[in-house]
CSV table of C-alpha atoms in Angstrom, one decimal:
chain,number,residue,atom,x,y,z
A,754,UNK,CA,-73.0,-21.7,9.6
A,755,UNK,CA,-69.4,-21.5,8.3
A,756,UNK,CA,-69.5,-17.8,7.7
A,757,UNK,CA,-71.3,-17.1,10.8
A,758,UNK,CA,-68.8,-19.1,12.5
A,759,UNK,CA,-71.2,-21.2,14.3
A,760,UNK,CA,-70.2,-24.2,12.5
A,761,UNK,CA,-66.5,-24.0,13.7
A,762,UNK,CA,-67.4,-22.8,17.7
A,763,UNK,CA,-69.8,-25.9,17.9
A,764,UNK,CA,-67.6,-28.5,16.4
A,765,UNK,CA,-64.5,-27.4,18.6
A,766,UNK,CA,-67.3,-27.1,21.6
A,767,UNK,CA,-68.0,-31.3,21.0
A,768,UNK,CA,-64.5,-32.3,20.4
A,769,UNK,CA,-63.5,-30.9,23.7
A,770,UNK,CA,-66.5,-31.7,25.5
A,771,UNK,CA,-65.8,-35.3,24.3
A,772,UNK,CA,-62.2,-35.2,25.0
A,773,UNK,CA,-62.9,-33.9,28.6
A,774,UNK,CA,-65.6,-37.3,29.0
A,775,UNK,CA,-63.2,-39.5,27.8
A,776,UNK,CA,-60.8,-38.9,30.4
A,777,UNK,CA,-63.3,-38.4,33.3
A,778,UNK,CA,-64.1,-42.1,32.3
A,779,UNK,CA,-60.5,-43.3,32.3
A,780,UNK,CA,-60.1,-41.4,36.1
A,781,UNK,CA,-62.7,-44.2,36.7
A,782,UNK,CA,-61.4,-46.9,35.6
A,783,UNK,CA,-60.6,-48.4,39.0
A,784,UNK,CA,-64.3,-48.6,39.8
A,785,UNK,CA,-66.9,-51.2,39.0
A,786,UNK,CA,-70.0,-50.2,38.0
A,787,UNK,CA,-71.9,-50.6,41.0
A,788,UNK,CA,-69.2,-48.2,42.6
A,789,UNK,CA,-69.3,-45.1,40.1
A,790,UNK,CA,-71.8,-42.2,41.0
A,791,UNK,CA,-75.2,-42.4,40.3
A,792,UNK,CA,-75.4,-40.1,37.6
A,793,UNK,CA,-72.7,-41.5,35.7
A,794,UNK,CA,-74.3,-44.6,35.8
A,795,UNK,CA,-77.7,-43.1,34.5
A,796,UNK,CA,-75.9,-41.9,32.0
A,797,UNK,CA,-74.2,-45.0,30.9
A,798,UNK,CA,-77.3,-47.0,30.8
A,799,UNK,CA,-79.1,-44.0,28.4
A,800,UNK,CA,-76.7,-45.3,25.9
A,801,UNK,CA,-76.9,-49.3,26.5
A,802,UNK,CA,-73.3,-49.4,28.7
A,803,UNK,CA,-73.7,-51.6,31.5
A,804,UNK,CA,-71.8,-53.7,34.4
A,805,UNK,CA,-70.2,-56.3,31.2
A,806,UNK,CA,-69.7,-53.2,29.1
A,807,UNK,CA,-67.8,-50.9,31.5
A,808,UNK,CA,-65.6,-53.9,32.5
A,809,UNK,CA,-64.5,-54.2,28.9
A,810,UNK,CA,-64.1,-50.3,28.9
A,811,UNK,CA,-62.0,-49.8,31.9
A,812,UNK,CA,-60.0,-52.8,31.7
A,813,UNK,CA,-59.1,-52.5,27.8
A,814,UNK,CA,-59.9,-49.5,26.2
A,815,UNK,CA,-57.8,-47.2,27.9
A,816,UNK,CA,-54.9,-45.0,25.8
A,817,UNK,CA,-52.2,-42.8,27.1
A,818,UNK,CA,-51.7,-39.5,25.5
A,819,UNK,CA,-49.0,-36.4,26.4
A,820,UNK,CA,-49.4,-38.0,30.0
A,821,UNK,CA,-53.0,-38.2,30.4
A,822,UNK,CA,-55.5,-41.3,30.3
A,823,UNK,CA,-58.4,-41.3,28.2
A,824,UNK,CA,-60.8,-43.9,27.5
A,825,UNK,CA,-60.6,-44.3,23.3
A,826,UNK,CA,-63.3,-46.9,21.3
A,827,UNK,CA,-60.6,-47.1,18.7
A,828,UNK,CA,-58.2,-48.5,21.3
A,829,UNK,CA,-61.2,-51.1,21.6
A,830,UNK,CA,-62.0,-51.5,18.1
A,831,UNK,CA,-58.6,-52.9,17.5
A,832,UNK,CA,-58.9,-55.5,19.9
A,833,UNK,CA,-62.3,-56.7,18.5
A,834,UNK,CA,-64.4,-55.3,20.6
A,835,UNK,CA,-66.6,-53.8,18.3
A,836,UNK,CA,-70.0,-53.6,19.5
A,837,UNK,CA,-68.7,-52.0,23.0
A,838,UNK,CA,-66.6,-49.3,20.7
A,839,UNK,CA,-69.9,-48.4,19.0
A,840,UNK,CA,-71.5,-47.7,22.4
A,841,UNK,CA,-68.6,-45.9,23.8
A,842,UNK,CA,-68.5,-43.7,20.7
A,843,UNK,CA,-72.1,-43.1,21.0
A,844,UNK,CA,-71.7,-42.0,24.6
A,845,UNK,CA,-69.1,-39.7,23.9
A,846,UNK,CA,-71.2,-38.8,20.9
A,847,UNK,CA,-74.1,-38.2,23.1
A,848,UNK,CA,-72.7,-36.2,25.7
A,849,UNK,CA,-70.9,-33.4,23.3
A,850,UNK,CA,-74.3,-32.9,21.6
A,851,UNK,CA,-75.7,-32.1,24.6
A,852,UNK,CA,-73.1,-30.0,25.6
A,853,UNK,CA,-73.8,-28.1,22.2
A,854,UNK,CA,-77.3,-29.0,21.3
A,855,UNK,CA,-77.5,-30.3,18.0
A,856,UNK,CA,-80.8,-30.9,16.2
A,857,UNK,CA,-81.3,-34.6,15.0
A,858,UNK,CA,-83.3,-37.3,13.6
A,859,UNK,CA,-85.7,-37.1,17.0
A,860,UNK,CA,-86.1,-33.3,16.9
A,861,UNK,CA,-87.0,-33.7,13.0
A,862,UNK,CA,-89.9,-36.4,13.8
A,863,UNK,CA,-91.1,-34.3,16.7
A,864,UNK,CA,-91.5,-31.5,13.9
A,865,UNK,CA,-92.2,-33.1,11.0
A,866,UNK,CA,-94.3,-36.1,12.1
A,867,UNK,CA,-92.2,-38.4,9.7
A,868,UNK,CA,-94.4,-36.6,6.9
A,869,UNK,CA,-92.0,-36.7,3.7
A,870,UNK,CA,-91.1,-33.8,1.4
A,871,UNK,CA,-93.8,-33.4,-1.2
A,872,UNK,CA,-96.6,-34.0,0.8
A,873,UNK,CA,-98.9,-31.2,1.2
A,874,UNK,CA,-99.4,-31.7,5.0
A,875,UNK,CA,-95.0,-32.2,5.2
A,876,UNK,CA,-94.1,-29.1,3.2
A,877,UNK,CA,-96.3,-27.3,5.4
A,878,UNK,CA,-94.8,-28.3,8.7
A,879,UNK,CA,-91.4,-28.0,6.9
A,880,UNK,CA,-92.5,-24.3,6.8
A,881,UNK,CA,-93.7,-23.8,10.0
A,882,UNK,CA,-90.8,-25.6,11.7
A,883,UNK,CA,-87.7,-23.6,10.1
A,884,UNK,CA,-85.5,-22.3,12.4
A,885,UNK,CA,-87.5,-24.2,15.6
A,886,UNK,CA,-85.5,-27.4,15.4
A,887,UNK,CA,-82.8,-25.7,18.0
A,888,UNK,CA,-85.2,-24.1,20.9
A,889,UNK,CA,-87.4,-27.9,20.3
A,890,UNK,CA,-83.9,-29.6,21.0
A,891,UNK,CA,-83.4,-27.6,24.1
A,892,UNK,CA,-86.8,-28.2,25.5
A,893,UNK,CA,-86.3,-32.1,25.0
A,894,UNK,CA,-82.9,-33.0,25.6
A,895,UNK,CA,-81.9,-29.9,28.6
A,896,UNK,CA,-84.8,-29.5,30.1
A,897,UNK,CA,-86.0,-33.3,30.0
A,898,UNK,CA,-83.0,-34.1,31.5
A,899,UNK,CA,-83.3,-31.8,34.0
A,900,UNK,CA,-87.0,-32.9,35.2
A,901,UNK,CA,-86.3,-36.7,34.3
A,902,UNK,CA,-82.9,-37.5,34.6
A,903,UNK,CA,-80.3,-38.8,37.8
A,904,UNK,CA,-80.4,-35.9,40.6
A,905,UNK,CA,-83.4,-34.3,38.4
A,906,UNK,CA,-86.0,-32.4,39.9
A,907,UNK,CA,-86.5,-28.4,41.3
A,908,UNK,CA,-83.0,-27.9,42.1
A,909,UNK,CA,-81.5,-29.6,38.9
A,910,UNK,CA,-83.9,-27.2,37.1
A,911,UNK,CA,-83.5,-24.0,39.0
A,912,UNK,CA,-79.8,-24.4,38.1
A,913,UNK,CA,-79.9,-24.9,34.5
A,914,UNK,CA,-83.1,-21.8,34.3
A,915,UNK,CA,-80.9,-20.1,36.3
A,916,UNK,CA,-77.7,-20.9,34.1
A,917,UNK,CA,-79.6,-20.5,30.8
A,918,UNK,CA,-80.8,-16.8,31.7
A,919,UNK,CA,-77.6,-15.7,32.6
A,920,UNK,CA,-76.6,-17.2,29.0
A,921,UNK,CA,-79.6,-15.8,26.9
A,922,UNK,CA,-78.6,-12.0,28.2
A,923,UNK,CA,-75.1,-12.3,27.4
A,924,UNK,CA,-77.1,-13.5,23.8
A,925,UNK,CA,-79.2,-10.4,23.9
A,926,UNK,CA,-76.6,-8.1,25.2
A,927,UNK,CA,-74.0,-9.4,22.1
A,928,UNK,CA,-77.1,-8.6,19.5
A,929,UNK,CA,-77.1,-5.4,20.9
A,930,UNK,CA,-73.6,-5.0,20.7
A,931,UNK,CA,-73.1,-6.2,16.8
A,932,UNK,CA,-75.7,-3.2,16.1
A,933,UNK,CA,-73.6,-1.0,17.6
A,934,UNK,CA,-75.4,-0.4,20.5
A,935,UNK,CA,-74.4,-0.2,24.2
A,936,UNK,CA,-75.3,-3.1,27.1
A,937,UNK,CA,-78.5,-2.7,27.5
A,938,UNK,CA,-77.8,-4.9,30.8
A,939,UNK,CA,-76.1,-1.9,31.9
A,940,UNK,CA,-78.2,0.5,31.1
A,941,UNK,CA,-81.1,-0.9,32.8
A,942,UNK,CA,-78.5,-1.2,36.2
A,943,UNK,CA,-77.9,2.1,35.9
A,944,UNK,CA,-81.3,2.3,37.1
A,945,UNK,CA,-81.7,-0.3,39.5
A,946,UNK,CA,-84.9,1.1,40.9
A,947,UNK,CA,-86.3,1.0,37.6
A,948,UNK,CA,-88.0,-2.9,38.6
A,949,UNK,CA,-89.9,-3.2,35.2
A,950,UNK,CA,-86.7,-2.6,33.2
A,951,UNK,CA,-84.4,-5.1,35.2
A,952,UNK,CA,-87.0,-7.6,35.5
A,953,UNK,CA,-87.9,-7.3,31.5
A,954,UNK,CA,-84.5,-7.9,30.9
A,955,UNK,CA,-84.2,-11.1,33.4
A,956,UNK,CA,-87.3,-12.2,30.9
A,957,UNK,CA,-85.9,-11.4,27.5
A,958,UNK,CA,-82.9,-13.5,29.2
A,959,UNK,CA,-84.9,-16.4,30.0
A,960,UNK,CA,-86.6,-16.5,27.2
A,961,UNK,CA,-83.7,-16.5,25.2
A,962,UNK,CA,-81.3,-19.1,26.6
A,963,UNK,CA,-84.3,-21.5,27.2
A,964,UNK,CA,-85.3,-22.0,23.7
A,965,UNK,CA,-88.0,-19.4,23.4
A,966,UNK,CA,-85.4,-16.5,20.9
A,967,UNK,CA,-88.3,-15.7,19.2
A,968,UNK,CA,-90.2,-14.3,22.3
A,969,UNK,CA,-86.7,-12.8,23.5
A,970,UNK,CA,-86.4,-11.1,20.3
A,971,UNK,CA,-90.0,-9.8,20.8
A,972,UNK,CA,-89.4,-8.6,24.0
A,973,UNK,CA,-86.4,-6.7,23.4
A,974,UNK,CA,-87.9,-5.0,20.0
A,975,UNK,CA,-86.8,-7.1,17.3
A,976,UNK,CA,-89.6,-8.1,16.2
A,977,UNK,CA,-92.0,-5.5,14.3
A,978,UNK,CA,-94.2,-4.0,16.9
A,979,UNK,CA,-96.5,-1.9,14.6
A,980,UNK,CA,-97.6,-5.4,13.2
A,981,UNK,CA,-97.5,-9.1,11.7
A,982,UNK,CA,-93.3,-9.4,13.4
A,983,UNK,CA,-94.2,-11.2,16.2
A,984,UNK,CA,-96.8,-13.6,14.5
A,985,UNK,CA,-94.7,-14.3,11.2
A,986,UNK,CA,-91.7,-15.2,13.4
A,987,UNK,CA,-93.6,-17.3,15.1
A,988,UNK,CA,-95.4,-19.0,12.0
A,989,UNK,CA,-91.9,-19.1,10.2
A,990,UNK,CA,-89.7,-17.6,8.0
A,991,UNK,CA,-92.0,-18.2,4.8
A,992,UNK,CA,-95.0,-16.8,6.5
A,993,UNK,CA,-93.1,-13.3,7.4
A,994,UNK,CA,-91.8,-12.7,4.2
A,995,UNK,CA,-95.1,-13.6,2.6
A,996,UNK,CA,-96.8,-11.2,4.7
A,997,UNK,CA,-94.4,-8.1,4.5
A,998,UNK,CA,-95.4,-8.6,0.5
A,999,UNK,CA,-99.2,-8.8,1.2
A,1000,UNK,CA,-98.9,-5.6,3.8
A,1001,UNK,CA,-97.2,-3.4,1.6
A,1002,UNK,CA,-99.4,-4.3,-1.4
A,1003,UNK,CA,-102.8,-3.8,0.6
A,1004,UNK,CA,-101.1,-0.2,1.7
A,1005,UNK,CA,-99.9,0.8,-2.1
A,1006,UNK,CA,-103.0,-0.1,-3.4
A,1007,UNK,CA,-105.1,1.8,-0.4
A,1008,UNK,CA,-102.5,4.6,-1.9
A,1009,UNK,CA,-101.8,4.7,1.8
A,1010,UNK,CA,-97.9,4.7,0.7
A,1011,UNK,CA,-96.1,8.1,2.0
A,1012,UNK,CA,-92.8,7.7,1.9
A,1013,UNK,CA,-91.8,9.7,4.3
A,1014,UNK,CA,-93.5,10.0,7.8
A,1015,UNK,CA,-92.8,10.9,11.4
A,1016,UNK,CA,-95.4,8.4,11.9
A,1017,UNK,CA,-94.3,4.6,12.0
A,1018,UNK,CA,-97.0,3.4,11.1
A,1019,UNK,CA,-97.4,5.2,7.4
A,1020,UNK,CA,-93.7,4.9,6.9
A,1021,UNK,CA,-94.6,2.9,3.9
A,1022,UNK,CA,-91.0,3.8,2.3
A,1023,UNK,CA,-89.0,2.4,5.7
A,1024,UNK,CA,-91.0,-0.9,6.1
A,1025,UNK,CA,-90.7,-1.7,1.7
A,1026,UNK,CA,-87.1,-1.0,2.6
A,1027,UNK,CA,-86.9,-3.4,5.9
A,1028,UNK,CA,-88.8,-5.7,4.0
A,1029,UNK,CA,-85.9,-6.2,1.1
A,1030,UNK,CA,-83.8,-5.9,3.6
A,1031,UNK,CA,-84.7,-9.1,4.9
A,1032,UNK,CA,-84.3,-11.0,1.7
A,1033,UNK,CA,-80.9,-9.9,1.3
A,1034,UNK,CA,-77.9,-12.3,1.4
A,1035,UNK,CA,-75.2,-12.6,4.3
A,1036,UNK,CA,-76.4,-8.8,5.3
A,1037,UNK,CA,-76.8,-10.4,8.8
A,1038,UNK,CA,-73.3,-11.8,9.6
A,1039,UNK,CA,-72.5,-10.2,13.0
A,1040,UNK,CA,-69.1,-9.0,12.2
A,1041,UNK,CA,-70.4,-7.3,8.6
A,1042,UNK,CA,-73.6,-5.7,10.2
A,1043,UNK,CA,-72.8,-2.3,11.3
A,1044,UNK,CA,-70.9,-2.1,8.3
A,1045,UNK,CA,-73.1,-2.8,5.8
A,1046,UNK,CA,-75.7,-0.4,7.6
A,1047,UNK,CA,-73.3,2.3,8.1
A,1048,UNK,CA,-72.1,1.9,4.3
A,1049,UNK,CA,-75.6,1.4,2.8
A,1050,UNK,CA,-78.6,0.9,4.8
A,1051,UNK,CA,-78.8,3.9,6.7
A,1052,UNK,CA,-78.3,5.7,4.3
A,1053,UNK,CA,-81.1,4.6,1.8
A,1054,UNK,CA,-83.7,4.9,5.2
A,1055,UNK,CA,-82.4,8.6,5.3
A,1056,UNK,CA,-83.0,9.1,1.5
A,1057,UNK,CA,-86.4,6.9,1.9
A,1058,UNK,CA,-87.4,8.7,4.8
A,1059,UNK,CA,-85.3,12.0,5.9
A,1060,UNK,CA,-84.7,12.5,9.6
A,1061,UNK,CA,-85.1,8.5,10.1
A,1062,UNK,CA,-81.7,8.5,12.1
A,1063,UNK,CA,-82.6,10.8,14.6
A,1064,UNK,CA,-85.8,9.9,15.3
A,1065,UNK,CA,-84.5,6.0,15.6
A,1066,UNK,CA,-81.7,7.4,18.3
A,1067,UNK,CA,-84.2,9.2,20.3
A,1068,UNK,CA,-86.3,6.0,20.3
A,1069,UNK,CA,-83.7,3.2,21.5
A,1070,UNK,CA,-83.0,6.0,24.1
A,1071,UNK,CA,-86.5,6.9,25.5
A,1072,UNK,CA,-87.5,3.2,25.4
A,1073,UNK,CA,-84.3,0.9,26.1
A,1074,UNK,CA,-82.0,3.7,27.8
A,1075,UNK,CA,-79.4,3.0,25.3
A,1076,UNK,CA,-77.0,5.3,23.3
A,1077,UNK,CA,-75.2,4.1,20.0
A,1078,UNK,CA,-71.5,3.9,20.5
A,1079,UNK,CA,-71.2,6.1,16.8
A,1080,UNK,CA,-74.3,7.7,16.4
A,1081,UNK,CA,-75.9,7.0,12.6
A,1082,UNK,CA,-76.7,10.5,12.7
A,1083,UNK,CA,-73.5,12.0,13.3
A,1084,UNK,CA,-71.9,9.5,10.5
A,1085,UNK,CA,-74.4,10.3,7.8
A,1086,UNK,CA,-76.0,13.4,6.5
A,1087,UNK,CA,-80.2,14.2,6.8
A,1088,UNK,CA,-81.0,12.7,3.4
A,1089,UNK,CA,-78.7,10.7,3.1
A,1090,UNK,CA,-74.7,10.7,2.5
A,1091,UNK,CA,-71.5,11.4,5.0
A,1092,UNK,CA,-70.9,14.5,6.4
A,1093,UNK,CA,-68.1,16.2,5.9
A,1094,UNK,CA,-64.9,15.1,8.0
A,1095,UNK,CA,-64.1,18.6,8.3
């Protein structure tokens, strides 16, 4: 997370979510309880802050800083007001981990079932459940709020569908983009009266920012269609890579292993190599991606399987509309290798 950089965006996310909270509270100050909006009220009482609490809040734990008033439970924790600094910090807490969903103790016992490592039954859920702790997290926190929560209801969840699809395509589009790939958003507008591409895109979107990536990667061909991608996504990491081994074994020992094959599904040599591919280290890091598949793993599909390149342009073009912004194929010699400069 602190090579992908997603460590760092959703610390700095909370802190100024929280910072922001602490001074809409303070802007309140000069309200009782009964007097603040309904929501905010709501959300106070989620986190045990009532009437008595907010009195001690507004009337004592209130900081100046460059100019601005914020709210601050160390301001109240100096004056011995402990337990209402614990739920203030817990609030603020709260509300920046929903503004970055962050995986806790309650998404673990959803997934886990409070099963402990070394059990048979816990080491299998562990399995099962890597990499779904974030989309469960969405599903319970955003969307319960959403259906459950002050002002909840159609609208409350039309506007955060509606929000979240907007999100999970700028997700999908920046995927595409890190593979050196043009918007497929744009290519599909180019179209507009092509109604199956916009609306498959509006899906993958959906799907996407609403805690379903896995399908959103399916839809938009990340997963493997010719077999097993979609299925060992879904049944985790472990049960992918244990499945790439068992394909490719079944195939070598059918002696159905051509290495080279217009056909994707005998390109035995281009799935072995996707498959170690996949149990390579820090490979994926968005801004070392095209670089390490310009610099090395295009050019061992081409030597694996020649005329891989051009085939794979022709179908991200005839099936997405899309166009590579520097085409493999013009970078790196049939077989394998850059061309010449010259």
């Amino acid at each position: 997370f602190k090579l992908n950089l997603m460590g760092p965006l959703t610390d700095a996310v909370k802190r100024g979510v929280g910072i922001m909270a602490a001074h809409d509270f303070a802007r309140e100050a000069g309200r009782a309880f009964d007097q603040l909006p309904d929501r905010m009220q709501y959300l106070f009482r989620q986190f045990g802050v009532g009437a008595a609490e907010w009195d001690v809040i507004r009337q004592r734990g209130q900081v100046q800083i460059e100019g601005n008033t914020y709210v601050d439970p160390r301001a109240l924790r100096d004056l011995g007001e402990g337990r209402v600094a614990d739920l203030l910090q817990g609030l603020i807490i709260g509300i920046g981990e929903v503004a970055s969903p962050t995986p806790g103790a309650r998404e673990r016992a959803l997934l886990r079932r409070g099963l402990p490592p070394g059990d048979p039954m816990g080491e299998a859920l562990r399995f099962f459940t890597q990499f779904k702790a974030f989309p469960t997290t969405i599903m319970s926190r955003l969307y319960g709020q959403a259906i459950y929560g002050a002002g909840g209801g159609v609208g409350a969840l039309a506007y955060l569908a509606a929000m979240a699809t907007l999100l999970g395509m700028v997700a999908m589009d920046s995927k595409e983009m890190a593979k050196g790939r043009e918007s497929r958003i744009l290519a599909a507008l180019e179209d507009p009266d092509d109604n199956a591409s916009v609306r498959n895109i509006l899906l993958a979107g959906k799907l996407q920012g609403g805690g379903f990536g896995i399908m959103g990667d399916f839809l938009f061909g990340e997963a493997n269609r010719f077999g097993g991608g979609f299925i060992g996504s879904f049944a985790g990491p472990v049960a992918g890579r244990v499945g790439d081994v068992v394909d490719l074994t079944s195939r070598a020992l059918r002696g159905d292993s051509t290495f080279a094959s217009d056909d994707p599904l005998k390109d035995f040599g281009g799935d072995a190599l996707r498959a170690a591919k996949s149990w390579m280290p820090f490979q994926n890091l968005f801004y070392a991606k095209a670089a390490f598949e310009y610099f090395f793993f295009f050019h061992l599909q081409e030597m694996v399987n020649s005329g891989y390149l051009r085939r794979m342009e022709r179908r991200v073009k005839r099936e997405n509309n899309q166009e590579y912004f520097i085409p493999p194929s013009s970078v790196i010699e049939r077989g394998g290798g850059f061309r010449d400069a010259r």
